[in-house]
Amino acid sequence: MLDAKVAELLNVQVNKEFYSAYLYLDFSNYYTEQGLEGFANWYKVQAQEERDHAMLFLQYLQNNGCKVTLEAIDKPDKVFSSFADPLHAGYEHEQHVTELIHTIYEAAHNVKDFRTMQFLDWFVKEQGEEETNAEGLIKKFDLFGSDARALYMLDSELAARVYSAPSLVLS
């Protein structure tokens, strides 16, 4: 049985991951409206990843006999005035999610819940990748976004991103 605080934090994370999916779908919608289908695709794939992250947390809780409570998912409320705005908001959001994962990890560590810590190891690594990808996208946009041809090429590059489900063994 999981420690009550650890279980609560994991349950909250389920909802935070679903919110992340909503947020990235909102980014995707923005880029679709702007005619940047590659950027829209990149965030659509990102939304799929976040949804699967939520499902991994949910399954972990269920596998450990914990009740999962699904809360209402907040409506994304970002307003964008430039193509770069969602990129910066995405990077900030990934940093926030990293903090959330670290908080759960710390709580698990405090009660010597090594199984949950091992489960979270994948997410710690994943968040490092998420932040690197988000920051890299900002750097590419900063380099190429002001040139219409370069922006078109970057958009085409992002259109090629495909989704691959995470391979994580749950216990």
Coordinates of N, CA and C in Angstrom, one line a residue:
M1 N 0.8 -1.2 0.0 CA 0.0 0.0 0.0 C 0.9 1.2 0.0
L2 N 0.5 2.2 -0.8 CA 1.3 3.4 -0.9 C 1.0 4.4 0.3
D3 N 1.9 5.1 0.7 CA 1.8 6.2 1.7 C 0.7 7.1 1.2
A4 N -0.2 7.6 2.1 CA -1.3 8.4 1.7 C -0.9 9.7 1.0
K5 N 0.1 10.4 1.5 CA 0.6 11.6 0.9 C 1.1 11.3 -0.5
V6 N 1.9 10.3 -0.7 CA 2.5 9.9 -2.0 C 1.3 9.6 -2.9
A7 N 0.3 8.8 -2.5 CA -0.8 8.5 -3.3 C -1.6 9.7 -3.7
E8 N -1.7 10.7 -2.8 CA -2.4 11.9 -3.1 C -1.7 12.7 -4.2
L9 N -0.4 12.8 -4.0 CA 0.4 13.5 -5.0 C 0.4 12.9 -6.4
L10 N 0.4 11.6 -6.4 CA 0.3 10.8 -7.7 C -1.0 11.0 -8.3
N11 N -2.1 11.1 -7.5 CA -3.4 11.3 -8.0 C -3.5 12.7 -8.6
V12 N -3.0 13.7 -7.9 CA -3.0 15.0 -8.4 C -2.2 15.1 -9.8
Q13 N -1.2 14.3 -9.9 CA -0.3 14.3 -11.1 C -1.1 13.8 -12.3
V14 N -2.0 12.8 -12.0 CA -2.9 12.3 -13.1 C -3.6 13.5 -13.8
N15 N -4.2 14.3 -12.9 CA -5.0 15.4 -13.4 C -4.1 16.5 -14.0
K16 N -2.9 16.7 -13.5 CA -1.9 17.7 -14.1 C -1.5 17.2 -15.5
E17 N -1.3 15.9 -15.6 CA -0.9 15.4 -17.0 C -2.0 15.6 -18.0
F18 N -3.3 15.4 -17.5 CA -4.4 15.6 -18.5 C -4.5 17.1 -18.8
Y19 N -4.2 17.9 -17.8 CA -4.2 19.4 -18.1 C -3.2 19.7 -19.2
S20 N -2.0 19.1 -19.0 CA -0.9 19.3 -20.0 C -1.3 19.0 -21.4
A21 N -2.1 17.9 -21.5 CA -2.6 17.5 -22.8 C -3.5 18.5 -23.3
Y22 N -4.4 19.0 -22.5 CA -5.3 20.1 -22.9 C -4.6 21.3 -23.4
L23 N -3.6 21.7 -22.6 CA -2.8 22.9 -22.9 C -2.1 22.8 -24.2
Y24 N -1.5 21.6 -24.5 CA -0.8 21.4 -25.8 C -1.8 21.3 -26.9
L25 N -3.0 20.8 -26.7 CA -4.0 20.8 -27.7 C -4.4 22.2 -28.1
D26 N -4.5 23.1 -27.0 CA -4.8 24.5 -27.2 C -3.7 25.1 -28.1
F27 N -2.4 24.8 -27.8 CA -1.3 25.3 -28.6 C -1.4 24.9 -30.0
S28 N -1.8 23.6 -30.2 CA -1.9 23.0 -31.5 C -3.0 23.8 -32.3
N29 N -4.1 24.0 -31.6 CA -5.2 24.8 -32.2 C -4.8 26.2 -32.7
Y30 N -4.0 26.8 -31.8 CA -3.5 28.2 -32.2 C -2.7 28.1 -33.5
Y31 N -1.8 27.1 -33.5 CA -0.9 27.1 -34.7 C -1.7 26.7 -35.9
T32 N -2.7 25.8 -35.8 CA -3.6 25.5 -36.9 C -4.2 26.7 -37.5
E33 N -4.8 27.5 -36.6 CA -5.4 28.8 -37.0 C -4.5 29.8 -37.7
Q34 N -3.2 29.7 -37.3 CA -2.2 30.5 -37.9 C -1.6 30.0 -39.2
G35 N -2.0 28.7 -39.6 CA -1.5 28.1 -40.8 C -0.1 27.4 -40.6
L36 N 0.3 27.2 -39.4 CA 1.5 26.5 -39.2 C 1.2 25.1 -38.7
E37 N 0.9 24.2 -39.7 CA 0.5 22.9 -39.5 C 1.6 22.0 -38.8
G38 N 2.8 22.3 -39.1 CA 3.9 21.5 -38.5 C 4.0 21.8 -37.0
F39 N 3.9 23.1 -36.6 CA 3.9 23.4 -35.2 C 2.7 22.8 -34.5
A40 N 1.6 22.8 -35.2 CA 0.3 22.2 -34.7 C 0.5 20.7 -34.5
N41 N 1.2 20.1 -35.4 CA 1.4 18.6 -35.3 C 2.4 18.4 -34.1
W42 N 3.4 19.2 -33.9 CA 4.3 19.0 -32.9 C 3.6 19.0 -31.5
Y43 N 2.7 19.9 -31.3 CA 2.0 20.0 -30.1 C 0.9 19.0 -30.0
K44 N 0.3 18.5 -31.1 CA -0.6 17.4 -31.0 C 0.0 16.2 -30.5
V45 N 1.2 15.9 -31.0 CA 2.0 14.7 -30.6 C 2.3 14.9 -29.1
Q46 N 2.7 16.1 -28.7 CA 3.0 16.4 -27.3 C 1.8 16.1 -26.4
A47 N 0.6 16.5 -26.9 CA -0.6 16.2 -26.1 C -0.8 14.7 -26.0
Q48 N -0.5 14.0 -27.0 CA -0.7 12.5 -26.9 C 0.3 12.0 -25.8
E49 N 1.5 12.5 -25.8 CA 2.5 12.1 -24.8 C 1.9 12.3 -23.4
E50 N 1.4 13.5 -23.2 CA 0.9 13.9 -21.9 C -0.3 13.1 -21.4
R51 N -1.2 12.8 -22.4 CA -2.3 11.9 -22.1 C -1.8 10.5 -21.6
D52 N -0.8 10.0 -22.3 CA -0.2 8.7 -21.9 C 0.5 8.8 -20.6
H53 N 1.1 9.9 -20.3 CA 1.7 10.1 -18.9 C 0.7 10.0 -17.9
A54 N -0.5 10.6 -18.1 CA -1.6 10.6 -17.1 C -2.0 9.1 -16.9
M55 N -2.1 8.4 -18.0 CA -2.6 7.0 -17.9 C -1.5 6.2 -17.2
L56 N -0.3 6.4 -17.3 CA 0.8 5.7 -16.6 C 0.6 5.9 -15.1
F57 N 0.4 7.2 -14.7 CA 0.2 7.5 -13.3 C -1.1 6.8 -12.8
L58 N -2.1 6.9 -13.6 CA -3.4 6.2 -13.2 C -3.2 4.7 -13.0
Q59 N -2.6 4.1 -13.9 CA -2.4 2.7 -13.9 C -1.5 2.3 -12.7
Y60 N -0.5 3.1 -12.4 CA 0.4 2.8 -11.2 C -0.4 2.9 -9.9
L61 N -1.3 3.9 -9.8 CA -2.1 4.0 -8.6 C -3.0 2.7 -8.5
Q62 N -3.7 2.4 -9.6 CA -4.6 1.2 -9.6 C -3.8 -0.1 -9.3
N63 N -2.6 -0.2 -9.9 CA -1.8 -1.4 -9.6 C -1.4 -1.5 -8.1
N64 N -1.4 -0.4 -7.4 CA -1.1 -0.4 -6.0 C -2.3 -0.3 -5.1
G65 N -3.5 -0.6 -5.6 CA -4.7 -0.6 -4.8 C -5.2 0.7 -4.4
C66 N -4.9 1.8 -5.1 CA -5.3 3.1 -4.7 C -6.5 3.6 -5.5
K67 N -7.4 4.3 -4.9 CA -8.5 4.9 -5.6 C -8.0 6.1 -6.4
V68 N -8.4 6.2 -7.6 CA -8.1 7.3 -8.5 C -9.3 8.2 -8.5
T69 N -9.1 9.5 -8.3 CA -10.1 10.5 -8.4 C -9.8 11.4 -9.5
L70 N -10.7 11.5 -10.5 CA -10.5 12.4 -11.6 C -11.2 13.7 -11.3
E71 N -10.4 14.7 -11.4 CA -11.0 16.1 -11.1 C -11.3 16.8 -12.4
A72 N -12.0 17.9 -12.4 CA -12.2 18.7 -13.5 C -10.9 19.2 -14.1
I73 N -10.8 19.2 -15.4 CA -9.5 19.7 -16.0 C -9.7 21.2 -16.3
D74 N -8.8 22.0 -15.8 CA -8.9 23.5 -16.1 C -8.8 23.7 -17.6
K75 N -9.6 24.8 -18.0 CA -9.5 25.2 -19.4 C -8.2 26.0 -19.6
P76 N -7.4 25.7 -20.6 CA -6.3 26.6 -20.9 C -6.7 28.0 -21.1
D77 N -5.9 28.9 -20.5 CA -6.3 30.3 -20.6 C -5.3 31.2 -21.2
K78 N -4.3 30.7 -21.9 CA -3.3 31.5 -22.5 C -3.8 32.2 -23.7
V79 N -3.3 33.5 -23.9 CA -3.6 34.3 -25.0 C -2.3 34.6 -25.7
F80 N -2.3 34.3 -27.0 CA -1.0 34.4 -27.7 C -1.0 35.6 -28.7
S81 N 0.1 36.4 -28.7 CA 0.2 37.5 -29.6 C 1.3 37.3 -30.6
S82 N 2.0 36.2 -30.5 CA 3.1 35.9 -31.5 C 3.3 34.4 -31.6
F83 N 3.9 34.0 -32.7 CA 4.2 32.5 -32.9 C 5.1 32.0 -31.8
A84 N 5.9 32.8 -31.2 CA 6.8 32.3 -30.1 C 6.1 32.1 -28.8
D85 N 5.0 32.8 -28.6 CA 4.4 32.7 -27.2 C 4.1 31.3 -26.8
P86 N 3.5 30.4 -27.6 CA 3.2 29.1 -27.1 C 4.5 28.3 -26.8
L87 N 5.6 28.6 -27.5 CA 6.8 27.9 -27.3 C 7.4 28.2 -25.9
H88 N 7.3 29.5 -25.5 CA 7.8 29.9 -24.2 C 6.9 29.4 -23.1
A89 N 5.6 29.5 -23.4 CA 4.6 28.9 -22.4 C 4.8 27.4 -22.2
G90 N 5.1 26.7 -23.2 CA 5.4 25.3 -23.2 C 6.6 25.0 -22.3
Y91 N 7.7 25.7 -22.6 CA 8.9 25.5 -21.8 C 8.7 25.8 -20.3
E92 N 8.0 26.9 -20.0 CA 7.7 27.2 -18.6 C 6.8 26.1 -18.0
H93 N 5.9 25.6 -18.8 CA 5.0 24.5 -18.3 C 5.8 23.3 -18.0
E94 N 6.7 22.9 -18.8 CA 7.5 21.7 -18.6 C 8.4 21.9 -17.3
Q95 N 8.9 23.1 -17.1 CA 9.7 23.3 -15.9 C 8.8 23.1 -14.6
H96 N 7.5 23.6 -14.7 CA 6.6 23.4 -13.7 C 6.3 21.9 -13.4
V97 N 6.1 21.2 -14.5 CA 5.8 19.7 -14.3 C 7.0 19.0 -13.7
T98 N 8.2 19.4 -14.1 CA 9.4 18.9 -13.5 C 9.4 19.1 -12.0
E99 N 9.0 20.3 -11.5 CA 8.9 20.6 -10.1 C 7.9 19.6 -9.4
L100 N 6.8 19.4 -10.1 CA 5.7 18.5 -9.5 C 6.3 17.1 -9.4
I101 N 7.0 16.6 -10.4 CA 7.6 15.3 -10.3 C 8.6 15.2 -9.2
H102 N 9.4 16.2 -9.0 CA 10.4 16.2 -8.0 C 9.7 16.2 -6.6
T103 N 8.6 16.9 -6.5 CA 7.9 16.9 -5.2 C 7.4 15.5 -4.8
I104 N 6.9 14.8 -5.8 CA 6.4 13.5 -5.6 C 7.6 12.6 -5.2
Y105 N 8.7 12.7 -5.9 CA 9.9 11.9 -5.7 C 10.4 12.1 -4.2
E106 N 10.4 13.4 -3.8 CA 10.8 13.7 -2.5 C 9.9 13.1 -1.4
A107 N 8.6 13.2 -1.6 CA 7.7 12.6 -0.7 C 7.9 11.1 -0.6
A108 N 8.1 10.4 -1.8 CA 8.4 9.0 -1.8 C 9.7 8.7 -1.1
H109 N 10.7 9.5 -1.3 CA 12.0 9.3 -0.6 C 11.8 9.4 0.9
N110 N 11.1 10.4 1.3 CA 10.9 10.6 2.8 C 10.3 9.4 3.5
V111 N 9.5 8.6 2.8 CA 8.9 7.5 3.4 C 9.5 6.1 2.9
K112 N 10.7 6.3 2.3 CA 11.4 5.1 1.8 C 10.5 4.2 0.9
D113 N 9.8 4.9 0.0 CA 9.0 4.2 -1.0 C 9.8 4.0 -2.3
F114 N 10.7 3.0 -2.2 CA 11.6 2.8 -3.3 C 10.9 2.4 -4.6
R115 N 9.8 1.7 -4.5 CA 9.1 1.3 -5.7 C 8.6 2.5 -6.5
T116 N 8.0 3.4 -5.7 CA 7.5 4.7 -6.4 C 8.7 5.5 -6.9
M117 N 9.7 5.5 -6.2 CA 10.9 6.3 -6.7 C 11.4 5.7 -8.0
Q118 N 11.4 4.4 -8.0 CA 11.9 3.7 -9.3 C 10.9 4.0 -10.4
F119 N 9.6 4.0 -10.1 CA 8.6 4.3 -11.1 C 8.8 5.8 -11.6
L120 N 9.1 6.7 -10.7 CA 9.3 8.1 -11.0 C 10.6 8.4 -11.8
D121 N 11.6 7.5 -11.6 CA 12.9 7.7 -12.3 C 12.7 7.9 -13.8
W122 N 11.8 7.2 -14.4 CA 11.5 7.4 -15.9 C 11.0 8.8 -16.1
F123 N 10.1 9.3 -15.3 CA 9.5 10.6 -15.4 C 10.6 11.7 -15.2
V124 N 11.5 11.5 -14.3 CA 12.5 12.4 -14.0 C 13.4 12.6 -15.3
K125 N 13.7 11.4 -15.9 CA 14.5 11.5 -17.2 C 13.7 12.1 -18.3
E126 N 12.4 11.7 -18.4 CA 11.5 12.2 -19.4 C 11.4 13.7 -19.3
Q127 N 11.3 14.3 -18.1 CA 11.2 15.7 -17.9 C 12.4 16.4 -18.4
G128 N 13.6 15.8 -18.2 CA 14.8 16.4 -18.7 C 14.7 16.5 -20.2
E129 N 14.2 15.5 -20.9 CA 14.1 15.5 -22.3 C 13.0 16.5 -22.7
E130 N 12.0 16.6 -22.0 CA 10.9 17.5 -22.4 C 11.4 19.0 -22.3
E131 N 12.1 19.3 -21.2 CA 12.7 20.7 -21.1 C 13.7 21.0 -22.2
T132 N 14.5 20.0 -22.5 CA 15.5 20.2 -23.6 C 14.8 20.4 -24.9
N133 N 13.8 19.6 -25.2 CA 13.1 19.7 -26.5 C 12.4 21.1 -26.6
A134 N 11.7 21.5 -25.5 CA 11.0 22.8 -25.5 C 12.0 23.9 -25.7
E135 N 13.1 23.9 -25.0 CA 14.1 24.9 -25.1 C 14.8 24.9 -26.5
G136 N 15.0 23.7 -27.0 CA 15.5 23.6 -28.4 C 14.6 24.2 -29.4
L137 N 13.3 24.0 -29.3 CA 12.3 24.6 -30.2 C 12.4 26.1 -30.1
I138 N 12.5 26.7 -28.9 CA 12.6 28.1 -28.8 C 13.9 28.6 -29.5
K139 N 15.0 27.9 -29.3 CA 16.2 28.3 -30.0 C 16.1 28.3 -31.5
K140 N 15.5 27.2 -32.0 CA 15.3 27.1 -33.5 C 14.4 28.3 -34.0
F141 N 13.3 28.5 -33.2 CA 12.4 29.6 -33.7 C 13.2 30.9 -33.6
D142 N 14.0 31.2 -32.6 CA 14.7 32.4 -32.5 C 15.7 32.6 -33.6
L143 N 16.2 31.5 -34.1 CA 17.2 31.5 -35.2 C 16.5 31.7 -36.5
F144 N 15.4 31.1 -36.8 CA 14.8 31.0 -38.1 C 13.4 31.6 -38.2
G145 N 12.7 31.9 -37.1 CA 11.3 32.4 -37.2 C 11.1 33.7 -37.9
S146 N 12.1 34.5 -37.9 CA 11.8 35.9 -38.6 C 12.0 35.8 -40.1
D147 N 12.5 34.7 -40.6 CA 12.6 34.5 -42.1 C 11.5 33.6 -42.6
A148 N 10.7 34.1 -43.4 CA 9.5 33.3 -43.9 C 9.9 31.9 -44.5
R149 N 11.0 31.9 -45.3 CA 11.4 30.6 -45.9 C 11.9 29.6 -44.8
A150 N 12.7 30.2 -43.9 CA 13.2 29.3 -42.8 C 12.1 28.9 -41.9
L151 N 11.2 29.7 -41.6 CA 10.0 29.3 -40.8 C 9.2 28.2 -41.5
Y152 N 9.1 28.3 -42.8 CA 8.4 27.3 -43.6 C 9.2 25.9 -43.4
M153 N 10.5 26.0 -43.5 CA 11.3 24.8 -43.4 C 11.2 24.2 -42.0
L154 N 11.2 25.0 -41.0 CA 11.1 24.6 -39.6 C 9.7 24.0 -39.4
D155 N 8.7 24.6 -39.9 CA 7.3 24.1 -39.8 C 7.3 22.7 -40.5
S156 N 7.9 22.6 -41.7 CA 7.9 21.3 -42.4 C 8.7 20.2 -41.5
E157 N 9.7 20.6 -40.9 CA 10.5 19.7 -40.0 C 9.6 19.2 -38.8
L158 N 8.8 20.1 -38.2 CA 8.0 19.7 -37.1 C 6.8 18.9 -37.6
A159 N 6.4 19.0 -38.8 CA 5.3 18.2 -39.3 C 5.7 16.7 -39.4
A160 N 6.9 16.4 -39.4 CA 7.4 15.1 -39.6 C 7.4 14.3 -38.2
R161 N 7.2 15.0 -37.1 CA 7.2 14.3 -35.8 C 6.0 13.4 -35.7
V162 N 6.3 12.2 -35.3 CA 5.3 11.1 -35.1 C 5.3 10.7 -33.6
Y163 N 4.2 10.2 -33.2 CA 4.0 9.7 -31.8 C 4.5 8.3 -31.6
S164 N 5.2 8.1 -30.5 CA 5.6 6.7 -30.1 C 5.3 6.6 -28.7
A165 N 4.5 5.6 -28.3 CA 4.0 5.4 -26.9 C 5.2 5.1 -26.0
P166 N 5.2 5.5 -24.8 CA 6.3 5.2 -23.8 C 6.3 3.7 -23.5
S167 N 7.5 3.2 -23.3 CA 7.5 1.8 -22.9 C 8.1 1.8 -21.4
L168 N 7.1 1.7 -20.5 CA 7.4 1.7 -19.1 C 6.7 0.6 -18.5
V169 N 7.4 -0.3 -17.7 CA 6.8 -1.4 -17.0 C 6.3 -0.9 -15.7
L170 N 5.0 -1.1 -15.4 CA 4.4 -0.7 -14.2 C 4.3 -1.8 -13.2
S171 N 4.5 -1.5 -11.9 CA 4.2 -2.5 -10.9 C 3.4 -1.9 -9.8

